[in-house]
mmCIF file of N, CA and C in Angstrom:
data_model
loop_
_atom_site.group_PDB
_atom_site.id
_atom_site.type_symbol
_atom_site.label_atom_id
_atom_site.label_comp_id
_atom_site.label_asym_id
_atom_site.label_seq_id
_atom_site.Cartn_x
_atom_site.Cartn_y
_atom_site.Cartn_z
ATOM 1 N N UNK A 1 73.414 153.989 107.357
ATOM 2 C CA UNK A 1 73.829 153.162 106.255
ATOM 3 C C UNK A 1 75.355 153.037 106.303
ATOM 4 N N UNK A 2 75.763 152.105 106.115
ATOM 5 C CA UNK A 2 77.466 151.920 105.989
ATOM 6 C C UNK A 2 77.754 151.297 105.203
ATOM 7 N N UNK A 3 79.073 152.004 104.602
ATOM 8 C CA UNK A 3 79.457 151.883 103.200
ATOM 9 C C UNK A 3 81.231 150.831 103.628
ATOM 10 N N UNK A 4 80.769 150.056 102.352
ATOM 11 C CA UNK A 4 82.229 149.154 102.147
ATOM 12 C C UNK A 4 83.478 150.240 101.646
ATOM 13 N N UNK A 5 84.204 149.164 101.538
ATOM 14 C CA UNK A 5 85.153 149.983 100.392
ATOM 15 C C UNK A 5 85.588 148.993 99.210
ATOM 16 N N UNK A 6 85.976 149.335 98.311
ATOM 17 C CA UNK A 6 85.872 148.071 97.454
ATOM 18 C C UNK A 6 87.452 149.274 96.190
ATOM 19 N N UNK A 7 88.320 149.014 96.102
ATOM 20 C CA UNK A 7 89.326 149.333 94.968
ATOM 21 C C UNK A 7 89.218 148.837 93.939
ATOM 22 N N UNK A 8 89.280 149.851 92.540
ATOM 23 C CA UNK A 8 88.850 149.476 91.438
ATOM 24 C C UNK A 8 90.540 150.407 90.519
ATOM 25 N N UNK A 9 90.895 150.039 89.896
ATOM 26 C CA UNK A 9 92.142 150.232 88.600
ATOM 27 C C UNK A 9 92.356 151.346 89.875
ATOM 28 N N UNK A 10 93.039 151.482 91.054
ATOM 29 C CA UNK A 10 94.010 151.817 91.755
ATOM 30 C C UNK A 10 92.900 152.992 92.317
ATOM 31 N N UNK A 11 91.727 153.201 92.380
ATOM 32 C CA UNK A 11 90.754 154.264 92.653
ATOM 33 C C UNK A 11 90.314 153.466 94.027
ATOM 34 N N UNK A 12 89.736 154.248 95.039
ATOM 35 C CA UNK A 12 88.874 153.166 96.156
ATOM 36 C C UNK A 12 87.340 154.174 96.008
ATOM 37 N N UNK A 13 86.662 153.355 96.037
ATOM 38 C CA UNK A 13 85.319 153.832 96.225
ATOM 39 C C UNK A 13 84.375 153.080 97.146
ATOM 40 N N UNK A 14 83.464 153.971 97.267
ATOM 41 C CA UNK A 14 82.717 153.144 98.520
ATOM 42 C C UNK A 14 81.232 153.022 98.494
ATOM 43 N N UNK A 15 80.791 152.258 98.807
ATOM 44 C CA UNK A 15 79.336 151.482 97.930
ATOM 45 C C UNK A 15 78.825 150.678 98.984
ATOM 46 N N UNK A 16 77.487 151.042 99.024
ATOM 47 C CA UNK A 16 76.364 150.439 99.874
ATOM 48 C C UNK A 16 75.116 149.675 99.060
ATOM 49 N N UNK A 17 74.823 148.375 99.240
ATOM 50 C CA UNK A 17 73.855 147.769 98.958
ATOM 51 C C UNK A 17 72.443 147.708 99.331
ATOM 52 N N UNK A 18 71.789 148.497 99.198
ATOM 53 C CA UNK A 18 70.362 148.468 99.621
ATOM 54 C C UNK A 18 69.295 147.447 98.864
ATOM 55 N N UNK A 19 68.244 147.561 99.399
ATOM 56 C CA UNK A 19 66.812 146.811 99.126
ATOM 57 C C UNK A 19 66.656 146.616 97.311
ATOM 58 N N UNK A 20 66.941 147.838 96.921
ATOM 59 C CA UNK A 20 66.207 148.066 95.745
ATOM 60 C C UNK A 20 67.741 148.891 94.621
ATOM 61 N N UNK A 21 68.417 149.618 95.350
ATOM 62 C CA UNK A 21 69.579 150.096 94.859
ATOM 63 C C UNK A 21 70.864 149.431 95.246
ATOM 64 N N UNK A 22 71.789 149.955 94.832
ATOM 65 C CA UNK A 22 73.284 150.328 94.696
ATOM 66 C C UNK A 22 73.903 151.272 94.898
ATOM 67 N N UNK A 23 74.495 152.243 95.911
ATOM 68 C CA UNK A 23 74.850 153.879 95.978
ATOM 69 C C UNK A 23 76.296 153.166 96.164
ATOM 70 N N UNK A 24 77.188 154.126 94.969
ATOM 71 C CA UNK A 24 78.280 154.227 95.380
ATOM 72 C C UNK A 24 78.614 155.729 95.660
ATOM 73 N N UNK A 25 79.506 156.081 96.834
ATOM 74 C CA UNK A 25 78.969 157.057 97.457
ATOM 75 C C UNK A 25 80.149 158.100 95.966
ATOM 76 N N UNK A 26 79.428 159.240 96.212
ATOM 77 C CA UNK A 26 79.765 160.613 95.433
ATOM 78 C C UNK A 26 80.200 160.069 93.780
ATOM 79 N N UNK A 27 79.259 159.712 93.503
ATOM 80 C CA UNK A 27 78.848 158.815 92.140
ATOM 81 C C UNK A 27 77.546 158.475 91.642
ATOM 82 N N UNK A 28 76.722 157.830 92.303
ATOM 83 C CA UNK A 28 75.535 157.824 91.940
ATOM 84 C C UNK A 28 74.475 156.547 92.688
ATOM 85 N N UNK A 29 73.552 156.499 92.146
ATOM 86 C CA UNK A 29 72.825 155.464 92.960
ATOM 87 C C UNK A 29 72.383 154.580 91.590
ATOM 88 N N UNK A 30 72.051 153.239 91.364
ATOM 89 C CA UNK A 30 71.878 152.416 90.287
ATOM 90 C C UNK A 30 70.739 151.256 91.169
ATOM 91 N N UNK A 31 70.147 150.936 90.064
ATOM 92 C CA UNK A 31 69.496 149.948 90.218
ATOM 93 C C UNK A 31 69.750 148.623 90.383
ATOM 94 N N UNK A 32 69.606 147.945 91.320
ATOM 95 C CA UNK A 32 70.508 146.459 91.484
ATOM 96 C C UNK A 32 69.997 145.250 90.260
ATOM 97 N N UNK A 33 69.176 145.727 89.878
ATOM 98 C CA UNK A 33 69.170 145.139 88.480
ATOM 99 C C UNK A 33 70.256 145.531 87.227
ATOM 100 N N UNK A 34 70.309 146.967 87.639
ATOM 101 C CA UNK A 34 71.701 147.243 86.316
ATOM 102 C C UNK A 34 72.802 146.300 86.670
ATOM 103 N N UNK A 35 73.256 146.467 88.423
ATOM 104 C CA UNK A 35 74.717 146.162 88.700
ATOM 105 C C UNK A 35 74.628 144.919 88.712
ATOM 106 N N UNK A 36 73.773 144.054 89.318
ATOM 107 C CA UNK A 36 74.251 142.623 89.773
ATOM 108 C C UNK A 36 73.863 142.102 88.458
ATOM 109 N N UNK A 37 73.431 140.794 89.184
ATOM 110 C CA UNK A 37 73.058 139.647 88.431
ATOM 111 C C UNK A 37 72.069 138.739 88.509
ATOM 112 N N UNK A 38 70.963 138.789 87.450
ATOM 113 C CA UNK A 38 69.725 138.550 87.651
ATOM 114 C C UNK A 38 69.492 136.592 87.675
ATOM 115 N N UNK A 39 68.779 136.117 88.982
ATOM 116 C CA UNK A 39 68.584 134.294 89.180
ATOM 117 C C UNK A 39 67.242 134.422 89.129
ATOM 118 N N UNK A 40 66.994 132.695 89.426
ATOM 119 C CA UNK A 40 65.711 132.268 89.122
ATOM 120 C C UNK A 40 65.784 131.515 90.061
ATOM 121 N N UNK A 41 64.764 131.261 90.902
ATOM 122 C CA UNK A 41 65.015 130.106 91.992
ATOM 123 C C UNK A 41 63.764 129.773 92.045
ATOM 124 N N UNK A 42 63.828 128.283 92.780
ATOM 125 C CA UNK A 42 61.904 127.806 92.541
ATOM 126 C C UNK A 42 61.886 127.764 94.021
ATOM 127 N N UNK A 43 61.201 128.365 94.876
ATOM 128 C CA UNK A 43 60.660 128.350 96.265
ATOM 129 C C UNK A 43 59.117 128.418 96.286
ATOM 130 N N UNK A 44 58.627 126.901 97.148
ATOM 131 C CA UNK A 44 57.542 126.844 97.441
ATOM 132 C C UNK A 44 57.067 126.466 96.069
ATOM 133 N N UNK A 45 57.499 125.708 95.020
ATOM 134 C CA UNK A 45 56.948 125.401 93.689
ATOM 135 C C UNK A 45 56.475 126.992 93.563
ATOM 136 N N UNK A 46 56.972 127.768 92.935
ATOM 137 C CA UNK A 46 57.149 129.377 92.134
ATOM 138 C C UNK A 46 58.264 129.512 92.219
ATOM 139 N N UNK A 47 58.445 130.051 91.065
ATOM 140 C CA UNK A 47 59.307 130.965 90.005
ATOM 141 C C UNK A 47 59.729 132.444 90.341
ATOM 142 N N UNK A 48 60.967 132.156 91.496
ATOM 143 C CA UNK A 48 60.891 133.658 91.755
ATOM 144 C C UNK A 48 62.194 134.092 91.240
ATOM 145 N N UNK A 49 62.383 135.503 90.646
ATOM 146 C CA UNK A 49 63.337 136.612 89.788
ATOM 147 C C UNK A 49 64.193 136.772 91.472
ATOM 148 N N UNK A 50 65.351 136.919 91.366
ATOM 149 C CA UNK A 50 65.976 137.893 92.690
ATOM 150 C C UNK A 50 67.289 138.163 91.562
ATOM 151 N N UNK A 51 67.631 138.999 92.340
ATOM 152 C CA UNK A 51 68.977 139.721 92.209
ATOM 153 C C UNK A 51 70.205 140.019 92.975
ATOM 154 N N UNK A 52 70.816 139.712 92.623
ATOM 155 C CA UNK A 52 72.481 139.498 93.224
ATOM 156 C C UNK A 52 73.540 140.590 93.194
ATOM 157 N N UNK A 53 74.003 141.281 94.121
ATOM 158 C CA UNK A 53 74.968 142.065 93.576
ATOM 159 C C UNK A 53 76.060 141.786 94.590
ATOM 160 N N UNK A 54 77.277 141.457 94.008
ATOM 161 C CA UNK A 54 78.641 140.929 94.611
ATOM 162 C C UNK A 54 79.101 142.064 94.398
ATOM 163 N N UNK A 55 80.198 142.102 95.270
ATOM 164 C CA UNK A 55 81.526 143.031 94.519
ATOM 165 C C UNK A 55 82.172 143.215 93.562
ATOM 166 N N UNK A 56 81.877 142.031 93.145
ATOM 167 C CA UNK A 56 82.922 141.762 91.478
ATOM 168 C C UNK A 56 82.193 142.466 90.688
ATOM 169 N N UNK A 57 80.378 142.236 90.881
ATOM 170 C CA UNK A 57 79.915 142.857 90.024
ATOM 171 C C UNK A 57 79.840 144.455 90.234
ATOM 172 N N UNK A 58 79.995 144.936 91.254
ATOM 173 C CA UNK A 58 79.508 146.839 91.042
ATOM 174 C C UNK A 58 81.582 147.042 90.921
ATOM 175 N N UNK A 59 82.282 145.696 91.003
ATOM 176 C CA UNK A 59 83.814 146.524 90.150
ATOM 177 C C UNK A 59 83.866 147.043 88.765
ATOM 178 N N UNK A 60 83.327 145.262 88.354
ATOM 179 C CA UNK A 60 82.718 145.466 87.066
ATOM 180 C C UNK A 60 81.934 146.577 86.341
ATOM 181 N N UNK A 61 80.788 146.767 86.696
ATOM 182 C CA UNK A 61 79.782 148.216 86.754
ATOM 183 C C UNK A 61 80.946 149.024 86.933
ATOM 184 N N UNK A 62 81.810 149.717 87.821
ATOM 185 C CA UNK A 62 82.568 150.661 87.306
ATOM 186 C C UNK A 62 83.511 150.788 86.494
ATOM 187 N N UNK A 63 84.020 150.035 86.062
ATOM 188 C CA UNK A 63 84.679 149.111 84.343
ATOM 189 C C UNK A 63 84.123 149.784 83.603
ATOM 190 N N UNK A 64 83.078 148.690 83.414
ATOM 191 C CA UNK A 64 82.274 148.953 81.861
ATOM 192 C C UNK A 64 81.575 150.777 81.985
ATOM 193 N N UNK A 65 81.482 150.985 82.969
ATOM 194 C CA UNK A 65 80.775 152.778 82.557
ATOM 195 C C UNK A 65 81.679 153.767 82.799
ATOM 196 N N UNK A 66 83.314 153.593 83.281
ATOM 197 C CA UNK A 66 84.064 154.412 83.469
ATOM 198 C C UNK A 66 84.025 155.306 84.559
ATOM 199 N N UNK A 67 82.734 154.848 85.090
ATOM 200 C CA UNK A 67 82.381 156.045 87.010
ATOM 201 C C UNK A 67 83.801 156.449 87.384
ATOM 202 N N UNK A 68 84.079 157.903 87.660
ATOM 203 C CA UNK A 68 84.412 158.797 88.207
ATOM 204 C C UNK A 68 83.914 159.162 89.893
ATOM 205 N N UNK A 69 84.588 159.915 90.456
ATOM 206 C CA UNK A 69 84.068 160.261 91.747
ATOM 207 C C UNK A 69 84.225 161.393 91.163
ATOM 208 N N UNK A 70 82.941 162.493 91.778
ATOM 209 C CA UNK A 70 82.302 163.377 91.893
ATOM 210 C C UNK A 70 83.245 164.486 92.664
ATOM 211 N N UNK A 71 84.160 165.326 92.646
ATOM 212 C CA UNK A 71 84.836 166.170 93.342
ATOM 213 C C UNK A 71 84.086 167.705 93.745
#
């Protein structure tokens, strides 16, 4: 698995996007439904849910919950 790096209010942390999660490393693992951002797209005439997670959004996610790294 290989992890980005992504700087947040002068901190760097580092975060991998998987299938179903979000791990930012020595922090925690989240559901990519918490972090991203939930679409709707019509493929094949159906209504399908997916989920998005950018960078902006797991910066954001560490914003709004104050994440710490784990020492």
């Amino acid at each position: 698995m290989s992890y980005r790096k992504i700087e947040v209010e002068g901190k760097v942390f580092e975060y991998s996007i998987g299938k179903t999660h979000t791990k930012i490393r020595h922090v925690g693992a989240y559901p990519n439904g918490e972090v991203g951002v939930r679409t709707q797209k019509y493929w094949a005439g159906e209504l399908i849910n997916t989920v998005q997670v950018r960078p902006s959004d797991i910066a954001n996610f560490i914003k709004l919950n104050n994440l710490k790294v784990k020492q």
